[in-house]
Tab-separated table of C-alpha atoms in Angstrom:
chain	number	residue	atom	x	y	z
A	1	MET	CA	0.000	0.000	0.000
A	2	ARG	CA	2.538	2.583	-1.079
A	3	LEU	CA	0.763	5.889	-1.536
A	4	ILE	CA	1.469	7.988	-4.626
A	5	LEU	CA	0.368	11.624	-4.986
A	6	VAL	CA	-3.018	11.803	-6.667
A	7	LEU	CA	-4.054	13.586	-9.810
A	8	ALA	CA	-6.443	16.474	-9.318
A	9	ALA	CA	-10.002	15.270	-9.823
A	10	LEU	CA	-13.304	15.245	-8.025
A	11	ALA	CA	-16.212	12.848	-8.174
A	12	CYS	CA	-18.952	11.661	-5.867
A	13	TRP	CA	-19.653	8.026	-5.165
A	14	SER	CA	-22.221	6.541	-2.827
A	15	ALA	CA	-23.842	3.274	-1.916
A	16	GLY	CA	-26.590	2.077	0.344
A	17	PRO	CA	-25.981	-0.348	3.201
A	18	ALA	CA	-23.204	-2.736	2.246
A	19	GLY	CA	-23.757	-6.466	2.243
A	20	ALA	CA	-21.020	-9.078	2.577
A	21	GLN	CA	-21.060	-9.609	-1.183
A	22	ASP	CA	-20.441	-5.908	-1.841
A	23	LEU	CA	-17.719	-5.096	0.666
A	24	ARG	CA	-14.178	-6.352	1.162
A	25	VAL	CA	-11.668	-4.747	3.490
A	26	ILE	CA	-8.118	-4.756	2.124
A	27	ASP	CA	-6.513	-3.194	5.199
A	28	GLY	CA	-7.097	-0.468	7.779
A	29	ASP	CA	-7.339	2.369	5.267
A	30	THR	CA	-8.415	0.672	2.027
A	31	PHE	CA	-11.623	-1.095	1.054
A	32	GLU	CA	-13.383	-2.343	-2.037
A	33	MET	CA	-17.083	-1.822	-2.504
A	34	ARG	CA	-19.043	-2.770	-5.604
A	35	GLY	CA	-15.884	-2.988	-7.676
A	36	GLU	CA	-14.370	0.352	-6.636
A	37	ILE	CA	-11.253	0.379	-4.438
A	38	HIS	CA	-11.154	3.349	-2.071
A	39	ARG	CA	-7.952	4.456	-0.328
A	40	ILE	CA	-9.060	6.794	2.463
A	41	ASN	CA	-7.577	10.245	1.979
A	42	GLY	CA	-5.447	11.849	4.688
A	43	ILE	CA	-4.675	8.784	6.802
A	44	ASP	CA	-2.252	5.875	6.928
A	45	ALA	CA	-3.155	2.837	9.023
A	46	PRO	CA	-0.842	0.060	10.238
A	47	GLU	CA	-0.461	-2.711	7.666
A	48	HIS	CA	-2.540	-5.806	8.413
A	49	GLY	CA	0.482	-7.865	9.475
A	50	GLN	CA	2.109	-5.040	11.443
A	51	LYS	CA	2.537	-5.251	15.199
A	52	CYS	CA	3.021	-2.423	17.680
A	53	GLY	CA	4.968	-4.154	20.404
A	54	LYS	CA	2.850	-7.196	21.303
A	55	TRP	CA	-0.336	-5.542	20.051
A	56	ALA	CA	-1.541	-6.587	16.596
A	57	CYS	CA	-2.213	-2.989	15.602
A	58	GLY	CA	-2.577	-3.821	11.907
A	59	LYS	CA	-5.352	-6.318	12.532
A	60	ALA	CA	-6.980	-3.876	14.956
A	61	ALA	CA	-7.009	-1.200	12.235
A	62	THR	CA	-8.487	-3.606	9.680
A	63	ASP	CA	-11.150	-4.704	12.166
A	64	ALA	CA	-11.982	-1.095	13.039
A	65	LEU	CA	-12.579	-0.182	9.394
A	66	ALA	CA	-14.627	-3.346	8.809
A	67	GLU	CA	-16.785	-2.568	11.843
A	68	LEU	CA	-17.509	0.937	10.550
A	69	LEU	CA	-18.402	-0.206	7.030
A	70	THR	CA	-20.398	-3.382	7.513
A	71	GLY	CA	-24.114	-2.835	7.034
A	72	ALA	CA	-23.724	0.948	6.838
A	73	ARG	CA	-24.432	3.562	4.204
A	74	VAL	CA	-21.196	4.852	2.683
A	75	ASP	CA	-20.758	8.090	0.733
A	76	CYS	CA	-17.416	9.102	-0.757
A	77	VAL	CA	-15.909	12.086	-2.522
A	78	ILE	CA	-13.154	10.914	-4.859
A	79	HIS	CA	-10.310	13.437	-5.053
A	80	GLY	CA	-8.295	11.549	-7.650
A	81	ARG	CA	-6.557	8.249	-8.276
A	82	ASP	CA	-3.153	6.934	-7.315
A	83	ALA	CA	-0.733	5.088	-9.562
A	84	TYR	CA	-2.540	1.816	-8.808
A	85	GLY	CA	-5.927	3.095	-9.973
A	86	ARG	CA	-7.367	3.276	-6.475
A	87	ALA	CA	-9.758	6.113	-5.695
A	88	ILE	CA	-8.310	8.490	-3.097
A	89	SER	CA	-11.475	9.292	-1.219
A	90	THR	CA	-12.950	11.077	1.748
A	91	CYS	CA	-15.744	8.813	2.913
A	92	VAL	CA	-18.512	9.134	5.453
A	93	VAL	CA	-20.450	6.317	7.045
A	94	ASN	CA	-23.902	7.111	8.391
A	95	GLY	CA	-22.898	10.766	8.257
A	96	GLU	CA	-19.533	10.428	10.061
A	97	ASP	CA	-16.124	10.899	8.447
A	98	ILE	CA	-14.305	7.532	8.395
A	99	GLY	CA	-10.788	9.005	8.353
A	100	LYS	CA	-11.615	11.220	11.320
A	101	LEU	CA	-13.034	8.298	13.295
A	102	LEU	CA	-10.015	6.067	12.685
A	103	VAL	CA	-7.482	8.749	13.592
A	104	GLU	CA	-9.283	9.848	16.735
A	105	ARG	CA	-9.520	6.213	17.868
A	106	GLY	CA	-5.779	5.767	17.517
A	107	VAL	CA	-5.868	3.105	14.784
A	108	ALA	CA	-4.484	5.329	11.996
A	109	TRP	CA	-2.002	8.148	11.605
A	110	ALA	CA	-2.936	11.459	10.033
A	111	PHE	CA	-0.869	11.347	6.832
A	112	LEU	CA	0.430	14.881	7.294
A	113	ARG	CA	2.810	14.811	4.334
A	114	PHE	CA	-0.285	14.701	2.100
A	115	SER	CA	-3.064	16.276	4.155
A	116	ASP	CA	-3.632	18.027	7.473
A	117	ALA	CA	-7.361	17.207	7.497
A	118	TYR	CA	-7.049	15.126	10.664
A	119	ALA	CA	-4.173	16.888	12.387
A	120	GLN	CA	-6.297	17.943	15.366
A	121	GLN	CA	-7.739	14.449	15.843
A	122	GLN	CA	-4.188	13.093	15.848
A	123	LEU	CA	-3.095	15.588	18.490
A	124	ASP	CA	-6.057	14.580	20.657
A	125	ALA	CA	-5.389	10.835	20.255
A	126	LYS	CA	-1.695	11.363	20.974
A	127	SER	CA	-2.409	13.362	24.125
A	128	ARG	CA	-4.675	10.555	25.368
A	129	LYS	CA	-2.122	7.860	24.401
A	130	LEU	CA	-4.707	5.951	22.401
A	131	GLY	CA	-3.821	2.941	20.254
A	132	ILE	CA	-0.757	3.664	18.136
A	133	TRP	CA	0.133	6.473	20.546
A	134	SER	CA	0.295	4.169	23.574
A	135	GLY	CA	3.982	3.471	22.852
A	136	ASP	CA	6.869	4.426	20.603
A	137	TYR	CA	5.758	2.408	17.587
A	138	GLN	CA	6.977	2.307	14.009
A	139	THR	CA	4.831	4.192	11.523
A	140	ALA	CA	3.163	2.361	8.664
A	141	TRP	CA	5.307	4.135	6.060
A	142	ASP	CA	8.538	3.201	7.833
A	143	PHE	CA	7.299	-0.371	8.262
A	144	ARG	CA	6.610	-0.659	4.523
A	145	ALA	CA	9.944	0.878	3.570
A	146	GLU	CA	11.847	-1.487	5.857
A	147	ARG	CA	10.049	-4.574	4.575
A	148	TRP	CA	10.421	-3.509	0.944
A	149	SER	CA	14.151	-2.898	1.322
A	150	ALA	CA	14.744	-6.292	2.927
A	151	ALA	CA	12.644	-8.154	0.334
A	152	ALA	CA	14.283	-6.372	-2.597
A	153	ARG	CA	17.677	-7.631	-1.407
A	154	ALA	CA	16.533	-11.257	-1.099
A	155	ASP	CA	18.283	-13.774	-3.349
A	156	ASP	CA	15.112	-15.203	-4.911
A	157	ALA	CA	13.489	-11.891	-5.919
A	158	PRO	CA	14.341	-10.301	-9.258
A	159	GLU	CA	16.206	-7.045	-8.723
A	160	GLY	CA	13.822	-4.382	-7.439
A	161	CYS	CA	10.748	-6.583	-7.981
A	162	PRO	CA	9.851	-8.302	-4.698
A	163	ILE	CA	6.047	-8.474	-4.963
A	164	LYS	CA	4.843	-12.085	-5.175
A	165	GLY	CA	2.037	-12.932	-7.586
A	166	ASN	CA	0.495	-16.125	-6.231
A	167	ILE	CA	-2.215	-18.295	-7.823
A	168	SER	CA	-4.508	-20.239	-5.487
A	169	LYS	CA	-8.103	-21.438	-5.198
A	170	ASN	CA	-8.953	-17.855	-4.224
A	171	GLY	CA	-7.597	-16.493	-7.482
A	172	ARG	CA	-4.598	-14.423	-8.479
A	173	ILE	CA	-3.430	-12.604	-5.359
A	174	TYR	CA	-0.302	-10.541	-4.949
A	175	HIS	CA	1.572	-10.165	-1.691
A	176	ALA	CA	3.693	-7.094	-1.046
A	177	PRO	CA	6.596	-7.499	1.405
A	178	TRP	CA	4.462	-6.221	4.303
A	179	SER	CA	1.759	-8.849	3.802
A	180	PRO	CA	1.561	-11.331	6.714
A	181	TRP	CA	1.545	-14.134	4.108
A	182	TYR	CA	4.633	-12.892	2.305
A	183	SER	CA	7.218	-15.203	3.874
A	184	ARG	CA	4.947	-18.233	3.422
A	185	THR	CA	4.290	-17.563	-0.253
A	186	ARG	CA	6.477	-19.367	-2.793
A	187	ILE	CA	6.524	-18.433	-6.464
A	188	ASN	CA	6.316	-21.212	-9.049
A	189	THR	CA	6.756	-19.651	-12.468
A	190	ALA	CA	5.876	-22.962	-14.134
A	191	LYS	CA	2.324	-22.506	-12.762
A	192	GLY	CA	2.077	-18.989	-14.130
A	193	GLU	CA	3.012	-17.312	-10.875
A	194	ARG	CA	5.304	-14.331	-11.133
A	195	TRP	CA	7.117	-11.436	-9.523
A	196	PHE	CA	6.067	-7.796	-9.808
A	197	CYS	CA	7.995	-4.570	-9.356
A	198	ASN	CA	5.042	-2.590	-7.999
A	199	GLU	CA	1.370	-2.948	-7.178
A	200	ALA	CA	0.222	-1.131	-10.299
A	201	GLU	CA	1.963	-3.721	-12.459
A	202	ALA	CA	0.321	-6.536	-10.498
A	203	ARG	CA	-3.137	-5.016	-10.865
A	204	ARG	CA	-2.716	-4.475	-14.599
A	205	ALA	CA	-1.742	-8.133	-14.989
A	206	GLY	CA	-4.950	-9.269	-13.254
A	207	TRP	CA	-3.753	-9.896	-9.712
A	208	ARG	CA	-5.455	-8.341	-6.676
A	209	ALA	CA	-4.440	-7.464	-3.135
A	210	PRO	CA	-5.471	-9.925	-0.407
A	211	TYR	CA	-8.722	-9.324	1.457
A	212	TRP	CA	-8.482	-9.553	5.234
A	213	ARG	CA	-12.165	-9.050	6.036
C-alpha cells in the first residue's frame, strides 16, 4: 500500500448499506465496494500484518474499518486516483467521516505529508495515548519501507521486484513485502506465478491485493 500523490479530480460516489457480497476490506485504510477500491484520503493505518509491540495494531485497524463499514451507508468524494488506480477518497459512514473516526480512535495516523485534514484528531489521540500512541511504535510508512528494502535484497526476488504474484483457489493474489503471508508464499513460475515490481503492475496483470475481512 505505497501511496502515490493523486491527480487532481473530483467525483462523488455513494452506496446504500453494504452487504457481505459488496464489501471487502483490504486493510485499515483501504476497502473495495461494488468494484471500486477506495484508499481513504489523509490517513495511513498500520499494515494488516504489522505489530506495535505485542499488540496486533494492523489487525486492529483492519477490524476497526470493517466494523464501521459493515451494514452501513457509505458516501465518498473521490479526489483523484493513485498510480494503482485506487480512488483516493474522503468517505462518510452514516454521516460520520471515516478518516476522522479512525485517527481519533488511535488506529491510523494522520498522513500529514499529504493532508492536514485530521491533524487535530491526531493531536487529541496522541495526548490521550490511544492505540498507536500508547507506545513508541513504528509508523506504517517506515514499516513498509523497511520490509520492501529487505525483500528487494533477497536472493530469490528479481532485482527491485519483490512483490509475489500467487495463484490459489482464491484467485490471483499478490503479496507485497508487508503482507503477513509474504514469507509463506512461494513463487512457481511454471504454474504462471510471477514477480512484480510494484502494485500497479500486479493489478494491470490481473492480480489483486489480499482481502483480510
